[in-house]
């Protein structure tokens, strides 16, 4: 496989863009090699600028549940573009999309649109603080909530200690209000509540997708709900990834626990930059202009992006069995990978939630970030690069989630499994 054009393009990009990329994971640092520069997509496939074709399990990191160049979404975008790109004034399509989502989620009576997941979560946190008049927040090791200052606190520090920033440029003063807890470990959350009477909210990915795929246990979420209620804190579900991916209603379609605030991104924009956060009326009414909590955006609710999101969600809603099919394909893939790995004595843990799938090169089940970190990342890097050489584009890190799209079928999955069988033999 030739990737000379991608290599040249990467060298050129590095001269004028830090690391050659506009988002760090794209640089392939954790697996080595050259990131591919993409020319175009088509259904389940992407093509690089050297003309190689790949089955795409990244799908722009989640948004493209209908695959590339879906005609209905393209038509919706083109129609909108012809009427103008942006007005900075209300359009009816915002209300339409808002209605769709409020109808879908019991936990949401009002919603506001922004332009990214980062912005959605950052605003949700401000709203929770404004609503409760408290400053501290609890987040979990290994959960990613975008790159805003107070959320750039990760693993490393023990549970229930005040977080230290994980990036230079974030003052420790900004993260001293962020308490860290351990995923699926309710004791660690109890400790946070013992250490602070000032907790505004607990934020969690109810199906974690940013440490690999690690779902929260139902009982754990129930206990979180109780702890929040008992202490007057809000529970935020970050469904930027799991929303419309794990199920039409995200994690909330699969579990009983109800959050106070929900954040969205990725699929909600159908491939365009959209984020959103929603909650009950009494919480959302604290937002400016009705309430005192300020939040704004020049391109928020952009009509082109709203039309893409609406078209994407309409297709999902019209076809409720779609998630069964996506989950069946995801299971077929992970079962195939697991069997192929086993035949070569490679331990592999797999997990599926709707169209989301994950696999760890790990001999134990992964329930939290510490477990995930014990995975064999060298083995992952070898697997990733060989699969890529054989036309399969997987996320370039052991700690990411893979995605199935509606343009995939059993034949495509079986071919990928065959490729994996060959690759496992080579790397074992
Ligand atoms: C991707 C992601 C974000 C950040 O969204 P951006 O659109 O990249 O800013 C936040 N939370 C979760 C759970 C995500 O997966």
CSV table of C-alpha atoms and ligand atoms in Angstrom, one decimal:
chain,number,residue,atom,x,y,z
A,1,UNK,CA,0.0,0.0,0.0
A,2,UNK,CA,1.4,3.4,-1.1
A,3,UNK,CA,0.8,6.4,1.2
A,4,UNK,CA,3.4,8.7,-0.3
A,5,UNK,CA,1.0,11.6,-0.9
A,6,UNK,CA,-0.2,11.4,2.7
A,7,UNK,CA,3.4,11.5,3.9
A,8,UNK,CA,4.1,14.6,1.8
A,9,UNK,CA,0.9,16.2,2.9
A,10,UNK,CA,1.7,15.5,6.6
A,11,UNK,CA,5.1,17.1,6.2
A,12,UNK,CA,3.5,20.2,4.6
A,13,UNK,CA,0.8,20.4,7.3
A,14,UNK,CA,3.4,20.2,10.1
A,15,UNK,CA,5.1,23.4,8.8
A,16,UNK,CA,2.0,25.5,9.4
A,17,UNK,CA,-0.3,23.5,11.8
A,18,UNK,CA,1.0,22.3,15.2
A,19,UNK,CA,1.7,18.6,14.9
A,20,UNK,CA,0.1,18.8,11.4
A,21,UNK,CA,-3.4,18.3,12.9
A,22,UNK,CA,-6.3,20.3,14.3
A,23,UNK,CA,-7.1,17.7,17.0
A,24,UNK,CA,-4.2,15.8,18.6
A,25,UNK,CA,-5.5,12.2,18.3
A,26,UNK,CA,-5.5,12.5,14.5
A,27,UNK,CA,-1.7,12.6,14.5
A,28,UNK,CA,-1.5,8.8,15.1
A,29,UNK,CA,1.1,9.4,17.9
A,30,UNK,CA,0.0,6.4,20.0
A,31,UNK,CA,0.2,3.9,17.2
A,32,UNK,CA,3.1,5.4,15.2
A,33,UNK,CA,3.0,5.9,11.4
A,34,UNK,CA,1.6,8.6,9.2
A,35,UNK,CA,-1.9,9.8,9.5
A,36,UNK,CA,-3.8,9.4,6.3
A,37,UNK,CA,-5.1,12.4,4.5
A,38,UNK,CA,-8.6,11.8,3.4
A,39,UNK,CA,-9.9,12.7,-0.1
A,40,UNK,CA,-13.5,11.6,0.2
A,41,UNK,CA,-16.0,9.2,1.9
A,42,UNK,CA,-18.7,7.0,0.4
A,43,UNK,CA,-21.1,5.0,2.6
A,44,UNK,CA,-19.0,2.7,4.9
A,45,UNK,CA,-15.7,3.7,3.2
A,46,UNK,CA,-13.1,6.4,3.1
A,47,UNK,CA,-10.5,7.1,0.4
A,48,UNK,CA,-7.1,8.6,1.2
A,49,UNK,CA,-5.3,11.0,-1.2
A,50,UNK,CA,-3.2,8.1,-2.6
A,51,UNK,CA,-6.4,6.5,-3.7
A,52,UNK,CA,-6.5,3.7,-1.1
A,53,UNK,CA,-9.9,2.6,0.2
A,54,UNK,CA,-10.7,1.7,3.8
A,55,UNK,CA,-13.6,0.4,5.8
A,56,UNK,CA,-14.2,3.3,8.2
A,57,UNK,CA,-15.0,2.4,11.8
A,58,UNK,CA,-14.1,5.9,13.0
A,59,UNK,CA,-16.8,7.8,11.2
A,60,UNK,CA,-15.5,11.2,12.1
A,61,UNK,CA,-15.3,9.9,15.8
A,62,UNK,CA,-18.9,9.1,16.0
A,63,UNK,CA,-21.2,11.6,14.2
A,64,UNK,CA,-21.7,9.7,10.9
A,65,UNK,CA,-24.2,7.0,11.9
A,66,UNK,CA,-25.5,7.0,8.4
A,67,UNK,CA,-22.1,6.7,6.9
A,68,UNK,CA,-20.5,9.1,4.4
A,69,UNK,CA,-22.4,11.1,1.8
A,70,UNK,CA,-25.9,10.0,2.9
A,71,UNK,CA,-28.2,11.5,0.3
A,72,UNK,CA,-31.0,12.7,2.6
A,73,UNK,CA,-28.5,14.6,4.8
A,74,UNK,CA,-26.7,16.0,1.8
A,75,UNK,CA,-30.0,17.2,0.3
A,76,UNK,CA,-31.0,18.8,3.6
A,77,UNK,CA,-27.7,20.6,3.8
A,78,UNK,CA,-27.7,21.8,0.2
A,79,UNK,CA,-31.3,23.1,0.5
A,80,UNK,CA,-30.2,25.0,3.6
A,81,UNK,CA,-27.0,26.3,2.0
A,82,UNK,CA,-29.0,27.8,-0.9
A,83,UNK,CA,-31.0,29.9,1.6
A,84,UNK,CA,-27.9,31.4,3.3
A,85,UNK,CA,-25.3,30.1,5.7
A,86,UNK,CA,-26.0,31.9,8.9
A,87,UNK,CA,-28.2,34.7,10.1
A,88,UNK,CA,-27.5,35.1,13.9
A,89,UNK,CA,-31.3,35.3,14.2
A,90,UNK,CA,-33.8,32.6,15.1
A,91,UNK,CA,-34.9,30.1,12.5
A,92,UNK,CA,-37.8,27.6,12.7
A,93,UNK,CA,-35.5,24.6,12.2
A,94,UNK,CA,-34.0,25.2,15.6
A,95,UNK,CA,-37.4,24.8,17.2
A,96,UNK,CA,-38.1,21.7,15.1
A,97,UNK,CA,-35.0,20.0,16.2
A,98,UNK,CA,-35.6,21.1,19.8
A,99,UNK,CA,-39.1,19.6,19.7
A,100,UNK,CA,-37.8,16.3,18.4
A,101,UNK,CA,-35.4,15.9,21.2
A,102,UNK,CA,-37.7,17.1,24.0
A,103,UNK,CA,-40.3,14.5,22.7
A,104,UNK,CA,-37.6,11.8,22.7
A,105,UNK,CA,-36.2,12.3,26.2
A,106,UNK,CA,-38.3,12.3,29.4
A,107,UNK,CA,-35.4,14.2,31.1
A,108,UNK,CA,-35.5,17.1,28.7
A,109,UNK,CA,-38.1,19.9,28.6
A,110,UNK,CA,-35.9,22.6,27.0
A,111,UNK,CA,-32.7,22.4,25.1
A,112,UNK,CA,-30.1,24.9,23.8
A,113,UNK,CA,-27.9,24.3,20.8
A,114,UNK,CA,-24.2,25.2,20.6
A,115,UNK,CA,-21.4,24.3,18.1
A,116,UNK,CA,-19.4,21.5,19.8
A,117,UNK,CA,-19.5,18.9,22.6
A,118,UNK,CA,-16.9,20.8,24.5
A,119,UNK,CA,-19.2,23.9,24.5
A,120,UNK,CA,-22.2,21.9,25.5
A,121,UNK,CA,-20.5,20.4,28.5
A,122,UNK,CA,-18.8,23.6,29.6
A,123,UNK,CA,-22.2,25.4,29.5
A,124,UNK,CA,-24.0,22.5,31.3
A,125,UNK,CA,-21.4,22.8,34.1
A,126,UNK,CA,-21.9,26.5,34.4
A,127,UNK,CA,-25.7,26.0,34.5
A,128,UNK,CA,-25.4,23.4,37.2
A,129,UNK,CA,-23.2,25.7,39.3
A,130,UNK,CA,-25.6,28.7,38.7
A,131,UNK,CA,-28.6,26.6,39.6
A,132,UNK,CA,-27.2,25.1,42.8
A,133,UNK,CA,-25.1,28.1,43.8
A,134,UNK,CA,-22.2,25.7,44.5
A,135,UNK,CA,-18.8,25.5,42.9
A,136,UNK,CA,-17.3,22.0,43.1
A,137,UNK,CA,-17.9,19.3,40.5
A,138,UNK,CA,-17.2,15.6,40.5
A,139,UNK,CA,-15.9,13.9,37.4
A,140,UNK,CA,-14.6,10.3,36.8
A,141,UNK,CA,-11.1,9.2,35.8
A,142,UNK,CA,-11.0,8.2,32.2
A,143,UNK,CA,-14.1,10.2,31.2
A,144,UNK,CA,-13.6,12.9,28.6
A,145,UNK,CA,-15.9,15.9,28.5
A,146,UNK,CA,-14.1,18.1,26.0
A,147,UNK,CA,-11.2,20.4,26.6
A,148,UNK,CA,-12.6,23.2,28.7
A,149,UNK,CA,-10.3,24.2,31.7
A,150,UNK,CA,-12.2,22.7,34.6
A,151,UNK,CA,-12.7,19.4,32.9
A,152,UNK,CA,-9.1,18.8,31.8
A,153,UNK,CA,-8.4,16.7,34.9
A,154,UNK,CA,-7.9,13.1,34.3
A,155,UNK,CA,-6.5,10.0,36.0
A,156,UNK,CA,-3.4,9.7,38.1
A,157,UNK,CA,-4.6,11.5,41.3
A,158,UNK,CA,-6.3,9.1,43.7
A,159,UNK,CA,-10.1,9.2,44.1
A,160,UNK,CA,-11.6,12.0,46.2
A,161,UNK,CA,-8.5,14.3,45.9
A,162,UNK,CA,-8.8,17.7,44.3
A,163,UNK,CA,-7.7,17.5,40.7
A,164,UNK,CA,-4.5,18.8,39.3
A,165,UNK,CA,-4.7,20.1,35.7
A,166,UNK,CA,-3.5,17.6,33.1
A,167,UNK,CA,-2.4,20.4,30.7
A,168,UNK,CA,-0.1,23.4,31.1
A,169,UNK,CA,-2.1,26.5,30.6
A,170,UNK,CA,-4.8,25.4,33.0
A,171,UNK,CA,-4.3,27.2,36.3
A,172,UNK,CA,-4.5,24.9,39.3
A,173,UNK,CA,-6.9,27.5,40.7
A,174,UNK,CA,-9.3,26.5,38.0
A,175,UNK,CA,-9.3,22.8,38.7
A,176,UNK,CA,-9.3,22.9,42.4
A,177,UNK,CA,-13.1,22.7,42.2
A,178,UNK,CA,-12.9,19.5,40.2
A,179,UNK,CA,-13.0,16.3,42.3
A,180,UNK,CA,-12.0,13.0,40.8
A,181,UNK,CA,-13.8,9.7,41.4
A,182,UNK,CA,-13.4,6.2,40.1
A,183,UNK,CA,-15.8,4.9,37.5
A,184,UNK,CA,-18.1,2.2,38.7
A,185,UNK,CA,-16.9,2.7,42.3
A,186,UNK,CA,-19.6,4.4,44.4
A,187,UNK,CA,-17.3,4.6,47.5
A,188,UNK,CA,-15.0,7.0,45.7
A,189,UNK,CA,-18.0,9.3,45.0
A,190,UNK,CA,-19.2,9.1,48.6
A,191,UNK,CA,-15.7,10.3,49.6
A,192,UNK,CA,-16.1,13.3,47.4
A,193,UNK,CA,-19.3,14.2,49.1
A,194,UNK,CA,-17.7,13.7,52.5
A,195,UNK,CA,-14.9,16.0,51.5
A,196,UNK,CA,-17.0,18.8,50.1
A,197,UNK,CA,-20.4,20.4,51.0
A,198,UNK,CA,-20.1,22.5,47.9
A,199,UNK,CA,-20.7,20.0,45.0
A,200,UNK,CA,-22.9,21.5,42.2
A,201,UNK,CA,-22.9,18.4,40.0
A,202,UNK,CA,-21.6,15.0,39.2
A,203,UNK,CA,-20.8,14.6,35.5
A,204,UNK,CA,-20.5,11.1,33.9
A,205,UNK,CA,-20.5,9.4,30.5
A,206,UNK,CA,-23.2,6.8,31.4
A,207,UNK,CA,-21.5,4.7,28.7
A,208,UNK,CA,-17.9,5.7,28.7
A,209,UNK,CA,-16.4,5.9,25.3
A,210,UNK,CA,-13.2,7.8,25.8
A,211,UNK,CA,-11.2,5.2,27.8
A,212,UNK,CA,-12.3,2.5,25.3
A,213,UNK,CA,-15.9,1.4,25.7
A,214,UNK,CA,-16.8,0.9,29.4
A,215,UNK,CA,-20.4,1.1,30.3
A,216,UNK,CA,-21.4,2.2,33.8
A,217,UNK,CA,-23.2,-0.5,35.9
A,218,UNK,CA,-26.9,0.2,36.4
A,219,UNK,CA,-26.7,-0.1,40.2
A,220,UNK,CA,-23.8,2.3,40.2
A,221,UNK,CA,-25.8,4.9,38.3
A,222,UNK,CA,-28.8,4.4,40.6
A,223,UNK,CA,-26.6,5.0,43.6
A,224,UNK,CA,-25.1,8.1,42.0
A,225,UNK,CA,-28.7,9.4,41.5
A,226,UNK,CA,-29.4,8.9,45.2
A,227,UNK,CA,-26.2,10.5,46.3
A,228,UNK,CA,-26.9,13.5,44.1
A,229,UNK,CA,-30.4,13.9,45.4
A,230,UNK,CA,-29.4,13.5,49.0
A,231,UNK,CA,-26.7,16.2,48.7
A,232,UNK,CA,-28.6,18.7,46.5
A,233,UNK,CA,-26.3,18.1,43.5
A,234,UNK,CA,-27.3,17.7,39.9
A,235,UNK,CA,-26.5,14.6,37.8
A,236,UNK,CA,-25.2,15.4,34.3
A,237,UNK,CA,-25.2,12.6,31.7
A,238,UNK,CA,-22.6,13.5,29.0
A,239,UNK,CA,-24.2,11.7,26.0
A,240,UNK,CA,-22.1,13.6,23.4
A,241,UNK,CA,-20.9,10.2,22.2
A,242,UNK,CA,-23.6,7.7,23.4
A,243,UNK,CA,-26.6,9.9,22.4
A,244,UNK,CA,-28.4,8.4,19.3
A,245,UNK,CA,-25.5,5.9,19.1
A,246,UNK,CA,-26.0,3.3,21.9
A,247,UNK,CA,-29.8,3.7,21.3
A,248,UNK,CA,-32.0,6.4,19.9
A,249,UNK,CA,-32.3,7.7,23.4
A,250,UNK,CA,-28.7,7.1,24.2
A,251,UNK,CA,-27.8,5.5,27.5
A,252,UNK,CA,-31.2,6.6,28.8
A,253,UNK,CA,-32.9,4.1,26.3
A,254,UNK,CA,-31.0,1.3,28.0
A,255,UNK,CA,-31.1,2.2,31.7
A,256,UNK,CA,-33.7,3.5,34.2
A,257,UNK,CA,-31.6,6.3,35.9
A,258,UNK,CA,-32.6,9.8,34.9
A,259,UNK,CA,-30.2,12.7,34.8
A,260,UNK,CA,-30.9,16.3,35.5
A,261,UNK,CA,-28.9,17.7,32.6
A,262,UNK,CA,-28.0,15.9,29.3
A,263,UNK,CA,-25.3,17.0,26.9
A,264,UNK,CA,-25.1,16.0,23.2
A,265,UNK,CA,-22.8,16.4,20.3
A,266,UNK,CA,-21.5,14.2,17.4
A,267,UNK,CA,-24.6,12.4,15.9
A,268,UNK,CA,-26.9,15.3,16.8
A,269,UNK,CA,-25.3,17.4,14.0
A,270,UNK,CA,-25.3,14.6,11.4
A,271,UNK,CA,-21.6,15.5,10.6
A,272,UNK,CA,-21.9,19.3,11.0
A,273,UNK,CA,-20.6,21.0,14.1
A,274,UNK,CA,-23.4,20.9,16.7
A,275,UNK,CA,-23.6,20.4,20.4
A,276,UNK,CA,-26.6,20.8,22.8
A,277,UNK,CA,-27.6,20.6,26.4
A,278,UNK,CA,-31.0,20.1,27.8
A,279,UNK,CA,-32.8,19.7,31.1
A,280,UNK,CA,-36.1,20.3,33.0
A,281,UNK,CA,-37.7,23.7,32.5
A,282,UNK,CA,-36.7,25.0,36.0
A,283,UNK,CA,-33.1,24.3,35.3
A,284,UNK,CA,-33.0,25.6,31.7
A,285,UNK,CA,-34.9,28.8,32.7
A,286,UNK,CA,-31.9,29.9,34.7
A,287,UNK,CA,-30.1,30.5,31.3
A,288,UNK,CA,-29.8,34.0,29.8
A,289,UNK,CA,-31.9,35.8,28.6
A,290,UNK,CA,-34.6,34.5,31.0
A,291,UNK,CA,-32.2,33.8,33.9
A,292,UNK,CA,-28.9,35.0,35.2
A,293,UNK,CA,-26.5,32.3,33.8
A,294,UNK,CA,-24.8,33.6,30.7
A,295,UNK,CA,-24.2,31.5,27.6
A,296,UNK,CA,-24.1,32.5,24.0
A,297,UNK,CA,-22.7,31.7,20.5
A,298,UNK,CA,-22.5,33.6,17.1
A,299,UNK,CA,-23.0,30.4,15.1
A,300,UNK,CA,-25.2,28.5,17.7
A,301,UNK,CA,-28.2,26.8,16.1
A,302,UNK,CA,-26.7,27.4,12.6
A,303,UNK,CA,-29.4,26.6,10.1
A,304,UNK,CA,-27.2,24.5,7.8
A,305,UNK,CA,-26.0,22.4,10.8
A,306,UNK,CA,-29.6,22.2,12.3
A,307,UNK,CA,-30.9,20.9,9.0
A,308,UNK,CA,-28.2,18.2,8.9
A,309,UNK,CA,-29.0,17.2,12.4
A,310,UNK,CA,-32.7,17.1,11.8
A,311,UNK,CA,-32.3,15.0,8.7
A,312,UNK,CA,-30.0,12.6,10.5
A,313,UNK,CA,-32.4,12.2,13.5
A,314,UNK,CA,-35.5,11.9,11.3
A,315,UNK,CA,-34.0,8.8,9.6
A,316,UNK,CA,-33.2,7.2,12.9
A,317,UNK,CA,-36.6,7.9,14.3
A,318,UNK,CA,-38.4,6.6,11.2
A,319,UNK,CA,-36.6,3.3,11.4
A,320,UNK,CA,-36.7,2.1,15.1
A,321,UNK,CA,-35.2,-1.4,14.4
A,322,UNK,CA,-32.1,0.2,13.0
A,323,UNK,CA,-30.3,-0.1,16.4
A,324,UNK,CA,-31.0,-3.8,16.5
A,325,UNK,CA,-29.3,-4.2,13.1
A,326,UNK,CA,-26.4,-2.0,14.1
A,327,UNK,CA,-25.9,-3.9,17.4
A,328,UNK,CA,-26.1,-7.3,15.6
A,329,UNK,CA,-23.3,-6.1,13.2
A,330,UNK,CA,-21.3,-4.8,16.1
A,331,UNK,CA,-21.6,-8.1,18.0
A,332,UNK,CA,-20.8,-10.1,14.8
A,333,UNK,CA,-17.6,-8.0,14.5
A,334,UNK,CA,-16.5,-8.2,18.2
A,335,UNK,CA,-17.4,-12.0,18.4
A,336,UNK,CA,-15.3,-12.5,15.2
A,337,UNK,CA,-12.4,-10.5,16.6
A,338,UNK,CA,-12.5,-12.3,19.9
A,339,UNK,CA,-12.5,-15.8,18.3
A,340,UNK,CA,-9.7,-14.9,15.9
A,341,UNK,CA,-7.6,-13.5,18.8
A,342,UNK,CA,-8.3,-16.6,20.9
A,343,UNK,CA,-7.1,-18.9,18.2
A,344,UNK,CA,-3.8,-17.1,18.4
A,345,UNK,CA,-3.7,-17.0,22.3
A,346,UNK,CA,-4.2,-13.2,22.4
A,347,UNK,CA,-6.5,-12.2,25.2
A,348,UNK,CA,-9.2,-9.8,24.1
A,349,UNK,CA,-12.1,-8.2,26.0
A,350,UNK,CA,-15.0,-6.9,23.9
A,351,UNK,CA,-18.0,-4.8,24.5
A,352,UNK,CA,-21.0,-3.6,22.5
A,353,UNK,CA,-23.7,-1.0,23.1
A,354,UNK,CA,-25.9,-0.4,20.0
A,355,UNK,CA,-23.7,0.9,17.2
A,356,UNK,CA,-20.7,1.4,19.6
A,357,UNK,CA,-18.1,-1.3,20.0
A,358,UNK,CA,-14.8,-1.6,22.0
A,359,UNK,CA,-12.0,-4.2,22.4
A,360,UNK,CA,-9.1,-4.2,24.9
A,361,UNK,CA,-6.0,-6.3,24.6
A,362,UNK,CA,-6.5,-7.3,28.2
A,363,UNK,CA,-7.0,-10.6,30.0
A,364,UNK,CA,-9.4,-9.1,32.5
A,365,UNK,CA,-12.8,-7.4,32.1
A,366,UNK,CA,-12.4,-3.6,32.1
A,367,UNK,CA,-14.6,-1.7,34.5
A,368,UNK,CA,-12.6,1.6,35.0
A,369,UNK,CA,-9.7,3.6,33.8
A,370,UNK,CA,-7.1,1.7,35.8
A,371,UNK,CA,-8.2,-1.6,34.3
A,372,UNK,CA,-8.1,0.0,30.8
A,373,UNK,CA,-4.6,1.2,31.3
A,374,UNK,CA,-3.4,-2.3,31.9
A,375,UNK,CA,-4.2,-3.2,28.3
A,376,UNK,CA,-1.4,-4.1,25.9
A,377,UNK,CA,-1.0,-0.9,23.9
A,378,UNK,CA,1.9,-2.3,21.9
A,379,UNK,CA,-0.2,-5.2,20.7
A,380,UNK,CA,-2.9,-2.7,19.8
A,381,UNK,CA,-0.5,-0.6,17.8
A,382,UNK,CA,0.7,-3.6,15.8
A,383,UNK,CA,-2.9,-4.7,15.2
A,384,UNK,CA,-4.0,-1.2,14.2
A,385,UNK,CA,-1.2,-0.7,11.7
A,386,UNK,CA,-1.6,-4.1,10.1
A,387,UNK,CA,-5.4,-3.7,9.8
A,388,UNK,CA,-4.8,-0.3,8.2
A,389,UNK,CA,-2.4,-1.9,5.6
A,390,UNK,CA,-5.2,-4.3,4.9
A,391,UNK,CA,-7.9,-1.5,4.3
A,392,UNK,CA,-9.5,-1.3,7.7
A,393,UNK,CA,-9.5,2.1,9.4
A,394,UNK,CA,-9.8,1.7,13.2
A,395,UNK,CA,-9.5,4.5,15.8
A,396,UNK,CA,-5.8,5.0,16.3
A,397,UNK,CA,-5.8,4.4,20.1
A,398,UNK,CA,-6.6,1.5,22.4
A,399,UNK,CA,-8.7,4.0,24.4
A,400,UNK,CA,-11.2,4.9,21.8
A,401,UNK,CA,-14.6,3.5,20.7
A,402,UNK,CA,-15.4,2.0,17.3
A,403,UNK,CA,-18.6,2.7,15.4
A,404,UNK,CA,-20.9,0.8,13.0
A,405,UNK,CA,-22.9,2.7,10.4
A,406,UNK,CA,-26.2,1.9,8.6
A,407,UNK,CA,-24.3,1.5,5.4
A,408,UNK,CA,-22.5,-1.6,6.7
A,409,UNK,CA,-23.7,-5.2,6.2
A,410,UNK,CA,-22.9,-8.8,7.3
A,411,UNK,CA,-20.6,-9.4,4.3
A,412,UNK,CA,-18.5,-6.3,5.1
A,413,UNK,CA,-18.2,-7.4,8.7
A,414,UNK,CA,-17.2,-10.9,7.7
A,415,UNK,CA,-14.6,-9.7,5.4
A,416,UNK,CA,-13.1,-7.5,8.2
A,417,UNK,CA,-13.1,-10.5,10.5
A,418,UNK,CA,-11.2,-12.5,7.9
A,419,UNK,CA,-8.7,-9.7,7.7
A,420,UNK,CA,-8.3,-9.8,11.5
A,421,UNK,CA,-7.8,-13.5,11.5
A,422,UNK,CA,-4.9,-13.1,9.1
A,423,UNK,CA,-3.5,-10.1,11.1
A,424,UNK,CA,-3.7,-11.8,14.4
A,425,UNK,CA,-1.6,-14.7,13.0
A,426,UNK,CA,1.0,-12.3,11.8
A,427,UNK,CA,1.4,-10.4,15.1
A,428,UNK,CA,0.9,-13.2,17.6
B,1,LIG,C1,-16.3,14.0,21.9
B,1,LIG,C2,-16.8,14.2,23.3
B,1,LIG,C3,-16.8,15.5,23.8
B,1,LIG,C4,-16.3,16.7,23.2
B,1,LIG,O1,-17.0,17.0,22.0
B,1,LIG,P1,-16.3,18.0,20.9
B,1,LIG,O2,-17.3,18.1,19.9
B,1,LIG,O3,-15.1,17.2,20.4
B,1,LIG,O4,-15.9,19.2,21.6
B,1,LIG,C5,-17.4,15.6,25.1
B,1,LIG,N1,-17.9,14.6,25.8
B,1,LIG,C6,-17.8,13.3,25.2
B,1,LIG,C7,-18.4,12.2,26.0
B,1,LIG,C8,-17.3,13.1,24.0
B,1,LIG,O5,-17.2,11.9,23.5
